[in-house]
XYZ file of C-alpha atoms in Angstrom:
653
model
C 16.623 82.935 177.800
C 18.905 81.225 180.355
C 20.191 78.896 177.655
C 20.865 81.853 175.371
C 22.860 83.722 178.030
C 24.799 80.594 178.984
C 25.900 80.016 175.395
C 26.740 83.697 174.968
C 28.953 83.870 178.072
C 30.629 80.568 177.219
C 31.588 81.894 173.799
C 32.859 85.174 175.229
C 34.932 83.286 177.815
C 36.349 81.061 175.103
C 37.314 84.096 173.045
C 39.135 85.679 175.993
C 41.018 82.459 176.641
C 42.006 82.029 173.003
C 43.130 85.629 172.837
C 46.096 84.574 174.968
C 47.203 82.050 172.374
C 49.618 83.670 169.966
C 50.053 80.865 167.483
C 48.041 77.785 166.635
C 50.020 76.591 163.652
C 53.447 77.928 162.713
C 52.485 77.827 159.035
C 49.163 79.512 159.614
C 49.041 83.299 159.100
C 48.176 85.375 162.164
C 47.358 89.003 162.725
C 49.035 91.132 165.372
C 46.041 92.019 167.495
C 43.193 91.072 165.177
C 41.786 92.309 161.910
C 42.805 95.658 160.538
C 39.875 97.792 161.649
C 40.179 100.117 158.650
C 39.574 97.301 156.194
C 35.805 97.358 156.696
C 35.609 100.693 154.878
C 37.500 99.442 151.830
C 35.706 98.882 148.509
C 34.832 95.288 147.645
C 37.449 95.185 144.865
C 40.164 95.678 147.506
C 38.995 92.799 149.673
C 42.138 90.720 149.029
C 44.401 93.204 150.764
C 46.572 91.753 153.526
C 45.292 92.497 157.012
C 48.529 91.954 158.876
C 51.365 89.542 158.398
C 50.175 86.655 156.232
C 46.444 86.989 156.931
C 44.021 88.328 154.315
C 40.314 89.040 154.513
C 39.657 86.213 152.062
C 41.291 83.698 154.423
C 38.120 83.629 156.561
C 36.100 81.104 154.568
C 32.615 79.633 154.886
C 32.181 76.314 153.070
C 28.696 75.031 152.258
C 27.529 71.427 152.117
C 28.043 71.535 148.342
C 31.586 72.858 148.865
C 30.754 76.336 147.587
C 33.030 78.838 149.333
C 32.233 82.359 150.503
C 34.004 84.643 152.973
C 32.917 86.116 156.300
C 31.094 89.296 155.317
C 30.960 92.267 157.697
C 29.531 94.780 155.220
C 26.210 96.587 155.684
C 23.922 96.182 152.657
C 20.210 96.242 151.962
C 20.324 92.437 151.592
C 21.544 92.249 155.206
C 18.485 94.272 156.227
C 16.184 91.777 154.496
C 17.888 88.861 156.274
C 17.830 90.383 159.740
C 15.091 88.152 161.163
C 15.080 85.024 163.293
C 15.368 82.819 160.179
C 18.367 84.869 158.988
C 17.035 84.479 155.454
C 15.258 86.792 153.055
C 11.583 85.993 153.717
C 10.145 87.853 150.724
C 8.030 84.817 149.758
C 6.765 84.218 153.313
C 4.071 85.849 155.426
C 5.106 85.882 159.078
C 2.757 85.400 162.012
C 2.723 88.163 164.616
C 5.336 86.678 166.976
C 8.829 85.667 165.903
C 9.285 81.948 166.456
C 5.816 81.199 165.125
C 5.154 79.745 161.694
C 4.813 81.398 158.261
C 2.158 81.297 155.572
C 3.350 80.925 151.989
C 3.123 83.746 149.464
C 4.981 81.591 146.922
C 6.489 78.115 146.552
C 9.873 76.819 145.435
C 10.121 73.383 143.782
C 13.729 73.569 142.592
C 15.210 71.591 145.482
C 12.884 68.688 146.292
C 14.227 66.068 148.693
C 14.798 62.521 147.509
C 12.616 60.840 150.153
C 9.366 61.698 151.960
C 9.740 63.241 155.409
C 7.754 63.177 158.641
C 5.630 66.184 157.598
C 4.178 68.763 160.029
C 5.737 71.389 157.765
C 4.526 74.430 159.683
C 7.132 73.610 162.352
C 10.070 73.386 159.941
C 10.713 76.949 158.741
C 13.495 77.367 161.330
C 14.788 73.807 160.874
C 18.463 73.348 159.940
C 18.697 70.711 157.223
C 21.922 69.079 156.070
C 22.420 71.790 153.449
C 22.007 74.547 156.079
C 25.012 73.557 158.201
C 28.256 75.242 157.158
C 31.924 74.351 157.596
C 34.748 76.843 158.051
C 38.395 77.570 157.341
C 39.748 80.477 159.406
C 43.318 81.581 160.223
C 42.327 82.905 163.668
C 39.474 82.109 166.088
C 36.290 83.737 164.784
C 32.988 84.530 166.472
C 29.692 85.989 165.297
C 26.899 87.036 167.665
C 23.439 88.036 166.446
C 20.903 89.463 168.891
C 17.384 90.682 168.134
C 14.517 91.716 170.364
C 11.068 90.157 170.044
C 7.601 90.811 171.435
C 6.754 91.099 175.137
C 10.123 90.244 176.715
C 11.253 88.238 173.707
C 14.663 87.908 172.069
C 16.699 85.707 169.772
C 20.448 85.042 170.019
C 22.484 83.274 167.338
C 26.086 82.659 168.427
C 28.837 81.034 166.353
C 32.412 80.207 167.323
C 34.866 78.530 164.950
C 38.596 77.923 165.025
C 41.256 75.974 163.183
C 43.399 73.926 165.551
C 45.696 73.421 162.577
C 45.576 74.319 158.921
C 43.771 71.034 158.240
C 41.372 70.743 161.214
C 38.461 73.107 161.887
C 35.772 72.976 164.561
C 32.640 75.149 164.723
C 30.045 75.409 167.513
C 26.826 77.394 167.108
C 23.570 77.873 168.965
C 20.473 79.845 168.049
C 17.983 80.305 170.863
C 14.678 82.169 170.810
C 12.025 82.909 173.377
C 9.234 85.402 172.762
C 5.964 85.737 174.679
C 3.947 87.428 171.925
C 1.232 90.069 172.090
C -1.748 87.684 172.158
C -2.574 85.129 174.822
C -1.069 81.657 174.475
C 1.375 82.598 171.706
C 4.679 81.875 173.475
C 7.438 80.630 171.142
C 10.657 78.973 172.320
C 13.191 77.378 169.966
C 16.763 76.128 170.035
C 19.183 75.079 167.269
C 22.493 73.630 168.469
C 25.085 72.774 165.807
C 28.605 71.348 165.916
C 30.526 70.887 162.662
C 34.078 69.836 161.860
C 36.330 69.019 158.919
C 39.771 67.451 158.739
C 42.175 66.164 156.118
C 45.561 64.469 156.349
C 48.728 66.415 155.427
C 48.823 65.180 151.836
C 45.064 65.141 151.409
C 44.787 61.368 151.074
C 42.005 61.148 153.658
C 39.359 63.774 154.458
C 36.355 63.801 156.762
C 33.686 66.318 157.645
C 30.512 66.069 159.665
C 28.075 67.678 162.040
C 25.701 66.993 164.908
C 22.502 69.012 165.242
C 19.993 69.121 168.111
C 16.837 71.194 167.543
C 13.629 71.879 169.462
C 10.641 74.076 168.571
C 7.932 74.764 171.150
C 4.790 76.841 170.609
C 1.753 77.574 172.665
C -1.214 77.388 170.280
C -4.267 79.613 170.739
C -6.229 78.639 167.612
C -6.626 82.285 166.606
C -9.157 84.838 167.783
C -12.765 83.999 168.566
C -15.480 85.494 166.359
C -16.186 88.244 168.902
C -12.528 89.186 169.309
C -12.039 89.058 165.557
C -14.804 91.609 165.107
C -13.259 93.814 167.799
C -9.885 93.651 166.054
C -11.247 94.558 162.604
C -13.312 97.427 164.048
C -10.301 98.667 166.069
C -12.163 98.519 169.376
C -10.282 100.899 171.737
C -10.825 98.469 174.624
C -8.345 96.077 172.961
C -6.115 98.228 170.725
C -3.625 98.896 173.506
C -3.641 95.397 174.990
C -4.064 92.471 172.602
C -3.711 90.064 175.513
C -7.274 90.869 176.581
C -8.757 89.327 173.446
C -10.396 85.915 173.676
C -8.823 82.995 171.832
C -10.077 79.599 170.665
C -7.612 77.357 172.551
C -6.494 77.966 176.130
C -4.359 74.926 176.953
C -2.885 73.617 173.683
C 0.757 73.433 172.637
C 2.882 71.586 170.111
C 6.552 70.618 170.062
C 8.932 69.442 167.364
C 12.273 67.886 168.349
C 14.989 66.701 165.980
C 18.480 65.214 166.256
C 20.826 64.451 163.400
C 24.282 62.944 163.093
C 26.021 63.275 159.737
C 29.521 62.591 158.482
C 31.191 62.091 155.121
C 34.712 60.822 154.548
C 36.794 60.119 151.450
C 39.988 58.278 150.671
C 42.028 59.168 147.620
C 42.721 55.917 145.812
C 44.754 57.362 142.997
C 46.184 60.751 142.164
C 48.980 62.001 139.969
C 50.679 65.191 138.942
C 52.544 63.454 136.171
C 51.668 65.023 132.821
C 51.290 61.656 131.106
C 48.870 60.267 133.714
C 47.046 63.576 133.996
C 45.695 62.997 130.516
C 43.813 60.032 131.949
C 42.685 61.374 135.324
C 43.593 63.791 138.094
C 42.314 61.773 141.059
C 40.006 58.982 142.089
C 38.288 58.959 145.507
C 36.252 56.398 147.389
C 33.777 57.880 149.853
C 31.104 57.049 152.389
C 28.489 59.187 154.132
C 26.203 58.371 157.041
C 23.004 60.021 158.294
C 20.998 59.282 161.401
C 17.965 61.554 161.497
C 15.327 61.369 164.250
C 12.287 63.626 164.570
C 9.413 63.817 167.051
C 6.185 65.813 166.892
C 3.835 66.231 169.857
C 0.463 67.926 170.304
C -0.681 68.287 173.900
C -3.918 69.706 175.250
C -5.287 69.755 178.800
C -8.925 69.194 177.822
C -10.475 68.169 174.498
C -12.240 70.982 172.600
C -14.815 69.177 170.464
C -16.173 72.411 168.986
C -12.788 73.024 167.322
C -11.445 69.561 166.425
C -14.580 67.382 166.606
C -15.402 64.370 168.757
C -12.670 62.761 170.837
C -12.126 59.291 172.211
C -11.466 60.841 175.603
C -12.753 63.904 177.423
C -9.450 64.250 179.277
C -6.052 65.409 178.099
C -4.809 64.979 174.521
C -1.285 63.656 174.016
C -0.463 62.919 170.380
C 3.120 61.882 169.663
C 4.577 61.001 166.257
C 8.114 59.718 165.736
C 10.339 59.285 162.693
C 13.777 57.728 162.298
C 15.892 57.512 159.148
C 19.237 55.798 158.582
C 21.086 56.422 155.342
C 24.424 55.012 154.212
C 25.872 56.125 150.901
C 28.901 54.765 149.054
C 30.313 56.842 146.227
C 33.252 57.147 143.870
C 34.484 60.577 142.775
C 36.360 60.857 139.506
C 38.048 64.119 138.494
C 39.256 64.371 134.921
C 39.515 66.797 132.067
C 37.612 64.229 130.012
C 34.507 64.719 132.172
C 35.288 68.471 132.432
C 35.256 68.420 136.228
C 33.945 66.009 138.849
C 31.789 62.939 138.252
C 30.298 60.951 141.161
C 28.639 57.530 141.106
C 26.694 56.723 144.275
C 24.509 54.105 145.906
C 22.339 54.501 149.030
C 20.870 52.114 151.550
C 18.066 53.768 153.529
C 15.923 52.474 156.393
C 12.994 54.330 157.958
C 10.477 53.966 160.750
C 7.498 56.293 161.216
C 4.475 56.158 163.466
C 3.273 55.751 167.019
C 4.175 53.597 169.997
C 0.664 52.160 170.077
C -2.791 52.808 168.701
C -4.081 56.092 170.085
C -7.719 55.630 169.060
C -9.340 52.195 168.824
C -12.765 53.442 167.688
C -12.022 54.515 164.103
C -10.831 51.283 162.477
C -7.100 52.078 162.220
C -5.115 48.859 162.624
C -1.571 50.019 161.837
C 0.529 52.191 164.097
C 3.902 51.966 162.273
C 5.260 52.394 158.776
C 8.629 50.718 158.222
C 10.773 49.873 155.245
C 14.091 50.115 153.473
C 15.291 50.818 149.973
C 18.377 50.864 147.781
C 19.024 53.850 145.511
C 21.418 54.463 142.639
C 22.520 57.768 141.189
C 25.184 60.039 139.802
C 26.304 63.688 140.039
C 28.231 65.758 137.533
C 29.856 69.150 137.995
C 31.573 70.369 134.838
C 33.091 73.559 133.497
C 34.334 74.915 130.192
C 35.683 78.426 130.621
C 32.786 80.558 131.870
C 30.217 77.839 131.146
C 29.164 75.548 134.026
C 26.986 72.432 134.250
C 25.627 70.822 137.424
C 23.497 67.689 137.259
C 22.249 65.199 139.814
C 20.064 62.143 139.417
C 18.911 59.221 141.529
C 16.453 56.361 141.248
C 14.991 54.156 143.951
C 13.442 51.106 142.269
C 10.597 49.057 143.730
C 7.112 49.790 145.018
C 7.890 50.875 148.594
C 7.248 54.275 150.150
C 10.830 55.368 149.447
C 10.689 54.404 145.764
C 10.829 57.116 143.157
C 13.270 59.153 141.128
C 14.795 62.594 141.105
C 16.655 64.489 138.394
C 17.949 68.031 138.575
C 20.164 69.835 136.122
C 21.334 73.372 135.557
C 23.600 75.029 133.039
C 24.803 78.578 133.383
C 27.158 81.107 131.892
C 28.909 83.479 134.286
C 31.107 86.421 133.367
C 32.579 87.871 136.554
C 29.879 89.821 138.415
C 28.532 91.428 135.240
C 26.284 88.717 133.845
C 24.962 85.276 134.785
C 22.519 83.347 132.620
C 21.138 80.113 134.045
C 18.712 77.453 132.868
C 17.431 74.625 135.067
C 15.160 71.606 134.929
C 13.876 69.312 137.658
C 11.911 66.059 137.650
C 10.756 64.321 140.823
C 8.481 61.408 141.671
C 8.110 60.576 145.350
C 5.586 59.564 147.982
C 3.803 62.280 150.009
C 5.125 62.986 153.485
C 4.316 60.324 156.046
C 1.720 62.344 157.966
C -0.447 62.241 154.810
C -0.238 58.445 154.834
C -0.764 57.680 158.521
C -1.936 59.843 161.380
C -3.430 58.992 164.753
C -5.033 61.142 167.386
C -7.468 60.999 170.278
C -9.671 63.197 168.075
C -11.697 60.869 165.845
C -11.505 63.042 162.702
C -7.698 63.063 162.773
C -7.138 59.378 162.152
C -6.368 58.063 158.676
C -4.431 55.435 156.799
C -3.895 56.192 153.085
C -2.153 54.604 150.140
C -1.592 57.673 147.975
C 0.053 57.689 144.560
C 3.423 59.319 144.059
C 3.558 63.079 143.534
C 5.081 63.988 140.178
C 6.750 67.397 139.969
C 8.281 68.829 136.789
C 9.971 72.231 136.868
C 11.542 74.313 134.102
C 13.117 77.656 134.878
C 15.781 80.226 134.190
C 17.593 83.152 135.795
C 19.326 86.233 134.395
C 21.457 88.232 136.834
C 23.197 91.385 135.647
C 24.074 94.921 136.647
C 20.904 95.994 134.839
C 18.625 93.847 137.003
C 17.658 90.268 137.808
C 14.916 88.128 136.274
C 13.821 84.610 137.208
C 11.014 82.478 135.764
C 9.871 79.024 136.917
C 7.105 76.897 135.410
C 5.990 73.925 137.499
C 3.609 71.082 136.737
C 2.424 68.851 139.606
C 0.318 65.732 139.259
C -1.249 63.993 142.255
C -0.792 67.196 144.260
C -1.456 66.315 147.918
C -2.942 68.776 150.393
C -5.186 69.118 153.453
C -8.716 70.145 152.503
C -11.202 72.411 154.287
C -11.932 69.625 156.792
C -8.217 69.059 157.513
C -8.284 65.729 155.663
C -5.414 64.659 153.375
C -6.522 64.588 149.732
C -4.872 64.074 146.347
C -5.943 66.342 143.498
C -7.171 64.389 140.477
C -5.999 66.966 137.933
C -2.710 68.761 137.288
C -1.469 71.920 138.975
C 0.277 74.302 136.570
C 2.105 77.102 138.368
C 4.040 80.069 136.948
C 6.284 82.243 139.114
C 8.171 85.207 137.646
C 10.305 87.593 139.678
C 12.039 90.827 138.663
C 14.394 92.869 140.858
C 16.339 96.055 140.221
C 18.081 98.640 142.380
C 18.361 102.273 141.274
C 21.105 104.365 142.871
C 21.389 108.148 142.788
C 24.186 109.525 144.948
C 23.570 108.506 148.540
C 20.009 107.379 147.843
C 18.842 104.044 146.457
C 15.541 102.407 145.541
C 15.546 98.614 145.688
C 12.579 96.909 143.995
C 11.380 93.308 143.785
C 8.168 92.355 141.968
C 6.773 88.827 141.731
C 3.944 87.716 139.462
C 2.269 84.324 139.887
C -0.373 82.484 137.923
C -1.989 79.110 138.580
C -3.277 78.106 135.141
C -4.951 74.921 136.394
C -5.534 73.597 139.865
C -6.235 76.988 141.458
C -9.092 75.409 143.404
C -6.508 73.641 145.597
C -3.280 75.605 145.035
C -3.549 79.262 146.078
C -1.013 82.069 145.825
C -1.393 85.859 145.469
C -1.094 87.130 141.919
C 1.238 90.018 142.793
C 3.814 90.443 145.569
C 6.051 93.503 145.735
C 8.725 94.950 147.995
C 10.136 98.445 147.466
C 12.779 99.973 149.716
C 13.891 103.596 149.555
C 16.987 104.201 151.659
C 19.880 106.565 152.304
C 23.480 105.480 152.935
C 26.318 107.689 154.146
C 29.408 107.753 156.347
C 29.155 110.120 159.283
C 31.649 112.027 161.443
C 35.300 112.824 160.972
C 37.336 109.857 159.853
C 34.138 108.096 158.711
C 33.840 105.738 161.697
C 30.078 105.289 161.270
C 28.237 104.003 158.181
C 24.474 104.600 158.397
C 21.562 103.211 156.415
C 18.146 104.860 156.864
C 15.066 103.909 154.911
C 11.522 102.628 154.522
C 10.234 99.367 153.029
C 6.836 99.070 151.366
C 5.406 95.567 150.974
C 2.169 94.464 149.355
C 0.510 91.269 148.186
C -2.802 91.013 146.355
C -5.830 89.374 147.936
C -6.117 85.598 147.829
C -7.655 82.771 149.842
C -4.664 82.164 152.044
C -4.433 78.765 153.680
C -5.694 78.338 157.242
C -3.427 77.131 160.044
C -4.273 73.953 161.961
C -2.285 73.770 165.234
C -3.075 70.079 165.835
C -1.578 69.039 162.481
C 1.036 71.811 162.361
C -0.002 72.150 158.720
C -1.841 74.662 156.567
C -5.220 73.664 155.177
C -7.468 74.846 152.371
C -10.166 77.435 153.139
C -12.639 79.354 150.963
C -14.150 81.932 153.335
C -11.464 84.577 153.922
C -9.370 86.636 151.509
C -6.124 88.183 152.738
C -4.051 90.894 151.050
C -2.752 94.264 152.260
C 0.187 96.713 152.240
C 2.631 97.356 155.094
C 5.340 99.970 155.658
C 8.412 99.412 157.863
C 11.026 102.003 158.848
C 14.636 101.177 159.680
C 17.834 102.792 160.887
C 20.935 100.622 160.533
C 24.561 101.434 161.242
C 27.990 99.839 161.093
C 30.868 100.638 163.427
C 33.943 98.689 162.348
C 32.686 95.079 162.256
C 29.496 95.650 164.279
C 26.157 96.131 162.548
C 23.350 97.761 164.562
C 19.673 97.541 163.556
C 16.641 99.558 164.625
C 13.336 98.753 162.967
C 9.748 100.003 163.285
C 7.533 97.173 162.025
C 4.176 97.895 160.376
C 4.071 101.626 161.041
C 1.263 101.651 158.475
C -1.067 100.111 161.095
C -1.718 103.641 162.426
C -3.265 104.737 159.124
C -4.718 101.608 157.480
C -7.750 99.529 158.352
C -7.209 96.606 160.713
C -7.489 94.019 157.957
C -3.979 92.611 158.177
C -3.831 88.879 158.872
C -1.254 86.108 158.533
C -3.958 83.447 158.218
C -7.695 83.420 158.922
C -8.259 84.364 162.605
C -4.529 85.114 163.102
C -3.738 88.871 162.972
C -0.399 90.055 161.642
C 1.764 92.062 164.037
C 0.847 95.585 165.100
C 3.347 98.425 165.202
C 6.435 97.429 167.181
C 10.014 98.720 167.487
C 12.835 96.169 167.374
C 16.528 96.442 168.102
C 19.323 94.117 167.076
C 23.045 93.746 166.532
C 25.419 91.496 164.591
C 28.986 91.466 165.912
C 32.017 89.685 164.441
C 35.226 89.076 166.403
C 38.498 87.982 164.849
C 41.181 87.268 167.419
């Protein structure tokens, strides 16, 4: 919490200081006193109106890693309600644990964006991880700040603060920090996380040279209680009044265990324009030619610490004292590329080559009694690939492919392509295909622990993933369908051992969404159907998942200073053998004993005053009426009824 407040007050102080600066760049449009406050109530089709002087609403730009551009959005919509959580993403396909900052179980899986190389693993710690694609860059005419605050459980809160400014029209700097600390309702469920990001972009006056990059420092700490004991589990299901008002009195399986994930990344990409021309004769040959280079240094550390070994939970240990497992991972990647823009390739074509070096493992052998002789995995690889982004009128094509030859752990190939037709905001039709062959994550290949059963050294085959899908987005509704085939699917079995499935997994996911509006009332609906045609013995998902939100929107009081949004959200997923959570591995494992599936109802009251959005939410109000059968994973209850408060506040100086 101290770190959160420090960042918050630093940003506020910076804003006050910058408010005294009247001009940063003489050619850069400024407002006289900030954004026009009345603009927030304008319809979306009037968003290009000038705010004051030369500044327009559309001048405040957010630029993604793929150079897609959006604008700073201060509207209040139902999609903002779905994203108002500590991930700041719509978590429709996730099942949260009771305390924010803990992990999520999967209600569905997405295989459309598979990484090129295997990673460290320990995936249960990575839901709040900022990857390269999650860090944004900005272009703003005046200093801009966004603060998000949300309460948690038992003295918990999360703060996400962003400050960005352009020191000139060509140089932008952004600093952001998201900090969370929440005690939780059950014993030993404290969560504490931090995501610090700095990003920048710069280009020379004539655009000959451009550079962008970021530095990210992240840490995720969780106390791990192993879930409720059998006696406490029975008391929870039977709604024992001795525990209904104080979940902290319930007994848990682990009393002194915790795990931590730390990560640091340095990334930059720069380009130099070798050749460009506006001459009509040369333009028939090319528009520009760029030489570029990108660099990544990515380090990750996972630790599991325990005061005393619990052999009844994790099996025999090499020591009866404390457990201190530490896994490290380091990746260096250098990429050289050439960008070629031409009407003959209908857009941009990139040829690229990567040199990657990795190191994964342990400082020394942690258990000498189980026959493991290797404590490190090291290697390097050279990759070749190409990207293409083309357009003909309203028809777009995006394709990316890479191959890493050889027999090393980084070898493999990846191909992704999509073609779509887009007509304004009325209709978008998209088709996509993906092919990937890569090694499993490193914690499947090598793992060491003081616990004897958690030591292995494997030489698994590559996982082959083939995906075919499509999306239709229109004013009449949205439909998406994905069909995925996986061979050599790798998972942790009922005994928490890494295993490769000998057959194929065939997985269908279909999603339909539609919003019905009648006056000031609206009903937003999302329905997902899933079917595992083969491989359902190792790959489990619920057959149906639905979310239905009935809400009311209106502007209150004279002059319409307050926009309110009041509603209720019904969520349900059908029963299935949800995966169990293993806190030592920070992974989910197969289990066949417990089915999970239930409905929940949440109530919310949201409001917008100028550029400030205010959120009140009553989570799981249905717990007063329904049986206590709601779980996030076996032995881990979902959250009880709780009221949350939050705010998102944008400042434009």
